[in-house]
mmCIF file of C-alpha atoms in Angstrom:
data_model
loop_
_atom_site.group_PDB
_atom_site.id
_atom_site.type_symbol
_atom_site.label_atom_id
_atom_site.label_comp_id
_atom_site.label_asym_id
_atom_site.label_seq_id
_atom_site.Cartn_x
_atom_site.Cartn_y
_atom_site.Cartn_z
ATOM 1 C CA MET A 992 -133.789 109.631 -37.528
ATOM 2 C CA HIS A 993 -130.885 109.085 -39.929
ATOM 3 C CA MET A 994 -127.560 109.025 -38.145
ATOM 4 C CA ASN A 995 -126.374 112.053 -40.131
ATOM 5 C CA ASP A 996 -129.504 114.098 -39.480
ATOM 6 C CA PHE A 997 -128.549 116.734 -36.918
ATOM 7 C CA SER A 998 -131.777 118.704 -37.169
ATOM 8 C CA SER A 999 -132.589 117.953 -33.545
ATOM 9 C CA ILE A 1000 -129.473 119.756 -32.266
ATOM 10 C CA ARG A 1001 -130.444 122.943 -30.472
ATOM 11 C CA PRO A 1002 -129.814 126.028 -32.598
ATOM 12 C CA ARG A 1003 -127.607 128.799 -31.226
ATOM 13 C CA THR A 1004 -129.828 131.289 -29.458
ATOM 14 C CA PRO A 1005 -129.128 133.921 -26.804
ATOM 15 C CA ALA A 1006 -130.429 131.485 -24.162
ATOM 16 C CA VAL A 1007 -128.148 128.690 -25.367
ATOM 17 C CA ASP A 1008 -125.171 131.060 -25.487
ATOM 18 C CA ALA A 1009 -125.900 132.236 -21.933
ATOM 19 C CA GLU A 1010 -126.054 128.638 -20.710
ATOM 20 C CA LEU A 1011 -122.765 127.805 -22.425
ATOM 21 C CA ASN A 1012 -121.133 130.897 -20.919
ATOM 22 C CA ARG A 1013 -122.355 129.864 -17.461
ATOM 23 C CA GLU A 1014 -120.976 126.335 -17.906
ATOM 24 C CA SER A 1015 -117.616 127.726 -19.043
ATOM 25 C CA TRP A 1016 -117.293 129.913 -15.945
ATOM 26 C CA ARG A 1017 -118.213 126.890 -13.812
ATOM 27 C CA VAL A 1018 -114.847 125.387 -14.809
ATOM 28 C CA PHE A 1019 -113.097 128.115 -12.803
ATOM 29 C CA GLN A 1020 -115.270 127.371 -9.783
ATOM 30 C CA ILE A 1021 -114.245 123.708 -10.012
ATOM 31 C CA MET A 1022 -110.589 124.692 -10.352
ATOM 32 C CA ALA A 1023 -110.871 126.884 -7.262
ATOM 33 C CA GLU A 1024 -112.264 123.988 -5.233
ATOM 34 C CA PHE A 1025 -109.321 121.800 -6.200
ATOM 35 C CA VAL A 1026 -106.703 124.508 -5.594
ATOM 36 C CA GLU A 1027 -108.047 125.397 -2.150
ATOM 37 C CA GLY A 1028 -108.221 121.722 -1.213
ATOM 38 C CA PHE A 1029 -104.664 121.031 -2.345
ATOM 39 C CA GLU A 1030 -103.332 124.048 -0.462
ATOM 40 C CA LYS A 1031 -105.129 123.358 2.815
ATOM 41 C CA LEU A 1032 -104.843 119.578 2.951
ATOM 42 C CA SER A 1033 -101.289 119.013 1.761
ATOM 43 C CA ARG A 1034 -100.034 119.684 5.315
ATOM 44 C CA ILE A 1035 -102.350 117.371 7.265
ATOM 45 C CA ARG A 1036 -100.711 114.000 6.547
ATOM 46 C CA PRO A 1037 -100.979 111.333 7.774
ATOM 47 C CA ALA A 1038 -104.770 111.401 7.712
ATOM 48 C CA VAL A 1039 -107.639 108.946 7.920
ATOM 49 C CA SER A 1040 -110.971 109.530 6.176
ATOM 50 C CA ILE A 1041 -114.022 108.430 8.174
ATOM 51 C CA PHE A 1042 -117.453 107.891 6.619
ATOM 52 C CA GLY A 1043 -120.915 107.083 7.895
ATOM 53 C CA SER A 1044 -124.520 108.190 8.014
ATOM 54 C CA ALA A 1045 -125.508 111.824 8.456
ATOM 55 C CA ARG A 1046 -128.692 110.567 10.150
ATOM 56 C CA THR A 1047 -127.119 108.796 13.137
ATOM 57 C CA PRO A 1048 -128.178 110.458 16.427
ATOM 58 C CA VAL A 1049 -125.729 111.362 19.168
ATOM 59 C CA GLU A 1050 -126.973 108.657 21.523
ATOM 60 C CA HIS A 1051 -126.543 105.856 18.977
ATOM 61 C CA PRO A 1052 -123.683 103.355 19.533
ATOM 62 C CA TRP A 1053 -122.409 104.022 15.993
ATOM 63 C CA TYR A 1054 -121.969 107.715 16.819
ATOM 64 C CA GLN A 1055 -120.150 106.889 20.026
ATOM 65 C CA LYS A 1056 -117.892 104.373 18.313
ATOM 66 C CA ALA A 1057 -117.024 106.836 15.532
ATOM 67 C CA GLU A 1058 -116.142 109.458 18.139
ATOM 68 C CA GLU A 1059 -113.892 107.021 19.998
ATOM 69 C CA VAL A 1060 -112.163 105.822 16.823
ATOM 70 C CA ALA A 1061 -111.482 109.412 15.747
ATOM 71 C CA ARG A 1062 -110.132 110.390 19.161
ATOM 72 C CA LEU A 1063 -107.777 107.403 19.209
ATOM 73 C CA LEU A 1064 -106.605 108.212 15.682
ATOM 74 C CA SER A 1065 -105.976 111.843 16.650
ATOM 75 C CA GLU A 1066 -104.014 110.753 19.712
ATOM 76 C CA ALA A 1067 -101.994 108.386 17.504
ATOM 77 C CA GLY A 1068 -100.965 111.299 15.254
ATOM 78 C CA PHE A 1069 -103.523 111.045 12.441
ATOM 79 C CA SER A 1070 -105.550 113.951 11.154
ATOM 80 C CA VAL A 1071 -109.166 112.888 10.717
ATOM 81 C CA ILE A 1072 -111.168 113.824 7.618
ATOM 82 C CA SER A 1073 -114.949 113.637 7.548
ATOM 83 C CA GLY A 1074 -117.716 115.047 5.399
ATOM 84 C CA GLY A 1075 -118.193 117.860 7.896
ATOM 85 C CA GLY A 1076 -121.900 117.252 8.454
ATOM 86 C CA PRO A 1077 -124.034 115.776 11.229
ATOM 87 C CA GLY A 1078 -124.311 112.179 12.421
ATOM 88 C CA ILE A 1079 -121.234 110.009 12.154
ATOM 89 C CA MET A 1080 -119.417 112.814 10.335
ATOM 90 C CA GLU A 1081 -119.913 115.011 13.382
ATOM 91 C CA ALA A 1082 -118.810 112.204 15.688
ATOM 92 C CA ALA A 1083 -115.586 111.814 13.692
ATOM 93 C CA ASN A 1084 -114.814 115.520 13.830
ATOM 94 C CA LYS A 1085 -115.763 115.705 17.513
ATOM 95 C CA GLY A 1086 -113.469 112.833 18.465
ATOM 96 C CA ALA A 1087 -110.573 114.242 16.462
ATOM 97 C CA HIS A 1088 -111.168 117.741 17.853
ATOM 98 C CA ALA A 1089 -110.742 116.314 21.358
ATOM 99 C CA GLY A 1090 -107.294 115.017 20.415
ATOM 100 C CA PRO A 1091 -104.121 116.815 19.363
ATOM 101 C CA SER A 1092 -104.309 116.266 15.589
ATOM 102 C CA PRO A 1093 -106.361 118.330 13.108
ATOM 103 C CA SER A 1094 -110.065 117.662 12.617
ATOM 104 C CA VAL A 1095 -110.925 118.249 8.948
ATOM 105 C CA GLY A 1096 -114.393 118.721 7.460
ATOM 106 C CA LEU A 1097 -115.057 118.556 3.726
ATOM 107 C CA ASN A 1098 -118.514 120.074 3.672
ATOM 108 C CA ILE A 1099 -120.890 119.791 0.720
ATOM 109 C CA VAL A 1100 -123.644 122.213 -0.287
ATOM 110 C CA LEU A 1101 -126.901 120.223 -0.476
ATOM 111 C CA PRO A 1102 -130.491 121.422 -0.962
ATOM 112 C CA HIS A 1103 -131.931 119.932 2.237
ATOM 113 C CA GLU A 1104 -129.678 117.750 4.375
ATOM 114 C CA GLN A 1105 -126.147 118.931 5.074
ATOM 115 C CA HIS A 1106 -125.149 121.446 7.692
ATOM 116 C CA GLY A 1107 -121.653 121.846 9.071
ATOM 117 C CA ASN A 1108 -120.721 120.636 12.541
ATOM 118 C CA PRO A 1109 -118.753 122.846 14.973
ATOM 119 C CA TYR A 1110 -115.792 120.492 15.515
ATOM 120 C CA GLN A 1111 -113.682 121.358 12.446
ATOM 121 C CA ASP A 1112 -110.169 122.762 12.767
ATOM 122 C CA VAL A 1113 -109.856 122.818 8.966
ATOM 123 C CA SER A 1114 -113.058 123.389 7.021
ATOM 124 C CA LEU A 1115 -113.640 123.425 3.284
ATOM 125 C CA THR A 1116 -116.945 123.691 1.437
ATOM 126 C CA TYR A 1117 -117.658 122.063 -1.919
ATOM 127 C CA ARG A 1118 -120.413 122.395 -4.462
ATOM 128 C CA HIS A 1119 -119.215 119.393 -6.475
ATOM 129 C CA PHE A 1120 -119.136 115.860 -5.124
ATOM 130 C CA PHE A 1121 -116.354 114.792 -7.501
ATOM 131 C CA ALA A 1122 -113.903 117.448 -6.278
ATOM 132 C CA ARG A 1123 -114.701 116.536 -2.684
ATOM 133 C CA LYS A 1124 -114.128 112.832 -3.396
ATOM 134 C CA VAL A 1125 -110.636 113.536 -4.669
ATOM 135 C CA MET A 1126 -109.759 115.224 -1.376
ATOM 136 C CA PHE A 1127 -111.100 112.322 0.671
ATOM 137 C CA ILE A 1128 -108.814 109.801 -0.986
ATOM 138 C CA LYS A 1129 -105.818 111.883 -2.069
ATOM 139 C CA TYR A 1130 -104.730 112.609 1.497
ATOM 140 C CA ALA A 1131 -105.995 109.429 3.177
ATOM 141 C CA THR A 1132 -103.714 106.892 4.794
ATOM 142 C CA ALA A 1133 -106.779 104.723 5.459
ATOM 143 C CA TYR A 1134 -110.555 104.650 4.974
ATOM 144 C CA VAL A 1135 -112.734 103.833 7.994
ATOM 145 C CA VAL A 1136 -116.343 103.228 6.978
ATOM 146 C CA LEU A 1137 -119.124 103.061 9.548
ATOM 147 C CA PRO A 1138 -122.751 102.247 8.734
ATOM 148 C CA GLY A 1139 -124.350 104.659 6.313
ATOM 149 C CA GLY A 1140 -126.564 105.110 3.299
ATOM 150 C CA PHE A 1141 -126.070 105.850 -0.386
ATOM 151 C CA GLY A 1142 -123.383 108.494 0.181
ATOM 152 C CA THR A 1143 -121.349 106.155 2.368
ATOM 153 C CA LEU A 1144 -121.724 103.327 -0.150
ATOM 154 C CA ASP A 1145 -120.665 105.696 -2.915
ATOM 155 C CA GLU A 1146 -117.459 106.638 -1.103
ATOM 156 C CA LEU A 1147 -116.721 102.993 -0.278
ATOM 157 C CA ALA A 1148 -117.213 101.927 -3.891
ATOM 158 C CA GLU A 1149 -115.078 104.831 -5.124
ATOM 159 C CA CYS A 1150 -112.149 103.859 -2.910
ATOM 160 C CA LEU A 1151 -112.451 100.157 -3.745
ATOM 161 C CA THR A 1152 -112.525 100.946 -7.455
ATOM 162 C CA LEU A 1153 -109.475 103.203 -7.325
ATOM 163 C CA VAL A 1154 -107.411 100.693 -5.342
ATOM 164 C CA GLN A 1155 -108.613 97.709 -7.395
ATOM 165 C CA THR A 1156 -107.697 99.384 -10.692
ATOM 166 C CA GLY A 1157 -104.395 100.820 -9.476
ATOM 167 C CA LYS A 1158 -105.603 104.402 -9.887
ATOM 168 C CA GLY A 1159 -105.272 104.864 -6.122
ATOM 169 C CA ARG A 1160 -102.593 103.589 -3.769
ATOM 170 C CA ARG A 1161 -103.263 100.535 -1.616
ATOM 171 C CA ILE A 1162 -104.569 101.697 1.753
ATOM 172 C CA PRO A 1163 -106.538 99.952 4.516
ATOM 173 C CA ILE A 1164 -110.293 100.017 3.861
ATOM 174 C CA ILE A 1165 -111.882 99.131 7.182
ATOM 175 C CA LEU A 1166 -115.593 98.480 7.628
ATOM 176 C CA VAL A 1167 -116.886 98.988 11.166
ATOM 177 C CA ASP A 1168 -119.808 96.904 12.528
ATOM 178 C CA SER A 1169 -119.680 93.399 11.068
ATOM 179 C CA SER A 1170 -123.415 92.842 11.583
ATOM 180 C CA PHE A 1171 -124.247 95.858 9.398
ATOM 181 C CA TRP A 1172 -121.833 95.043 6.574
ATOM 182 C CA GLY A 1173 -122.151 91.250 6.634
ATOM 183 C CA GLY A 1174 -124.976 91.035 4.098
ATOM 184 C CA LEU A 1175 -123.167 93.261 1.607
ATOM 185 C CA LEU A 1176 -119.943 91.284 1.936
ATOM 186 C CA ASP A 1177 -121.867 88.020 1.460
ATOM 187 C CA TRP A 1178 -123.347 89.485 -1.713
ATOM 188 C CA PHE A 1179 -119.888 90.463 -2.920
ATOM 189 C CA ARG A 1180 -118.658 86.886 -2.377
ATOM 190 C CA ASN A 1181 -121.694 84.918 -3.458
ATOM 191 C CA THR A 1182 -122.904 87.087 -6.332
ATOM 192 C CA LEU A 1183 -120.113 89.303 -7.660
ATOM 193 C CA CYS A 1184 -117.312 86.763 -7.259
ATOM 194 C CA GLU A 1185 -119.486 83.921 -8.562
ATOM 195 C CA ALA A 1186 -120.499 85.998 -11.574
ATOM 196 C CA GLY A 1187 -116.882 86.900 -12.264
ATOM 197 C CA THR A 1188 -117.518 90.642 -12.031
ATOM 198 C CA ILE A 1189 -114.880 90.897 -9.308
ATOM 199 C CA SER A 1190 -112.027 88.540 -8.441
ATOM 200 C CA PRO A 1191 -111.899 86.611 -5.152
ATOM 201 C CA GLU A 1192 -108.672 88.420 -4.267
ATOM 202 C CA ASP A 1193 -110.538 91.745 -4.480
ATOM 203 C CA MET A 1194 -112.146 90.808 -1.182
ATOM 204 C CA ASP A 1195 -108.693 91.162 0.377
ATOM 205 C CA LEU A 1196 -109.001 94.929 -0.135
ATOM 206 C CA ILE A 1197 -111.561 95.029 2.690
ATOM 207 C CA GLN A 1198 -111.076 94.572 6.415
ATOM 208 C CA VAL A 1199 -113.868 94.292 8.978
ATOM 209 C CA CYS A 1200 -113.181 95.434 12.513
ATOM 210 C CA ASP A 1201 -115.484 96.347 15.384
ATOM 211 C CA GLU A 1202 -113.093 97.455 18.132
ATOM 212 C CA PRO A 1203 -111.746 101.036 18.042
ATOM 213 C CA LYS A 1204 -108.262 100.168 19.314
ATOM 214 C CA ALA A 1205 -107.995 97.297 16.827
ATOM 215 C CA ILE A 1206 -108.915 99.663 13.992
ATOM 216 C CA VAL A 1207 -106.015 101.960 14.842
ATOM 217 C CA GLN A 1208 -103.669 99.003 15.263
ATOM 218 C CA GLY A 1209 -104.796 97.586 11.922
ATOM 219 C CA ILE A 1210 -103.718 100.787 10.184
ATOM 220 C CA PHE A 1211 -100.289 100.650 11.840
ATOM 221 C CA ASP A 1212 -99.970 96.958 10.944
ATOM 222 C CA HIS A 1213 -100.711 97.670 7.282
ATOM 223 C CA TYR A 1214 -97.794 100.067 6.991
ATOM 224 C CA GLY A 1215 -95.372 98.087 9.138
ATOM 225 C CA GLY A 1216 -91.948 99.700 9.151
ATOM 226 C CA ARG A 1217 -92.327 101.634 5.922
ATOM 227 C CA GLY A 1218 -93.904 104.811 7.334
ATOM 228 C CA PHE A 1219 -97.068 106.578 6.206
ATOM 229 C CA GLU A 1220 -95.644 108.886 3.553
ATOM 230 C CA PRO A 1221 -96.414 107.781 -0.019
ATOM 231 C CA SER A 1222 -93.546 106.164 -1.875
ATOM 232 C CA ALA A 1223 -92.263 107.742 -5.088
ATOM 233 C CA ALA A 1224 -94.450 105.375 -7.120
ATOM 234 C CA GLU A 1225 -97.479 106.141 -4.939
ATOM 235 C CA ARG A 1226 -96.930 109.884 -5.320
ATOM 236 C CA GLU A 1227 -97.105 109.435 -9.090
ATOM 237 C CA ILE A 1228 -100.389 107.557 -8.689
ATOM 238 C CA LEU A 1229 -101.816 110.283 -6.456
ATOM 239 C CA LEU A 1230 -100.867 112.961 -8.969
ATOM 240 C CA GLU A 1231 -103.111 111.215 -11.508
ATOM 241 C CA LEU A 1232 -106.203 111.085 -9.280
#
């Protein structure tokens, strides 16, 4: 086809117009998700976002560790944000709910997998992953990432990318369970660094910690005496997320 031949473009028909009208109204739905998130979450700082598999059963050590980490964070004054679903998300909300600080669930509407857990003091529901992702990082003082699947890897990569590029503020990104994450980190070092697709110093964005109390202490150590509120420069960065 010649580059100037637009004969394959769909002609305007009632069906095409109806689809366009539906897409246009979808913009307002997206706006509503952002507005509700901004209004509800702006008062929960400082907060820590916790990620991990929706498929982890209650009796699994990962579930129990996530629950303990979240409880310690809540007792230390951090709100805890999770994806609101089962597995490690539930453990995070359950641990936070047992403490004095808010337990926040950012639920997502999925065809088969997600259902909300009952341990949410603040609950929001999203249809769009991208709006939900903004809320995870915009209000996070730290990311704590337990073992998980594609969704967990997606959130980890999103946070790393935003911090690496300066589009997000520098926060602790803590991977929990060194035996689970070791192979991925080796691949980062031995493949990505060697290929030049990331810099060796990018590995400094990641911490690995297995002990719940040490995770909480690591977050405090990162901020030192500066406090958890974003600086003026960091607030400008967060406005551009």
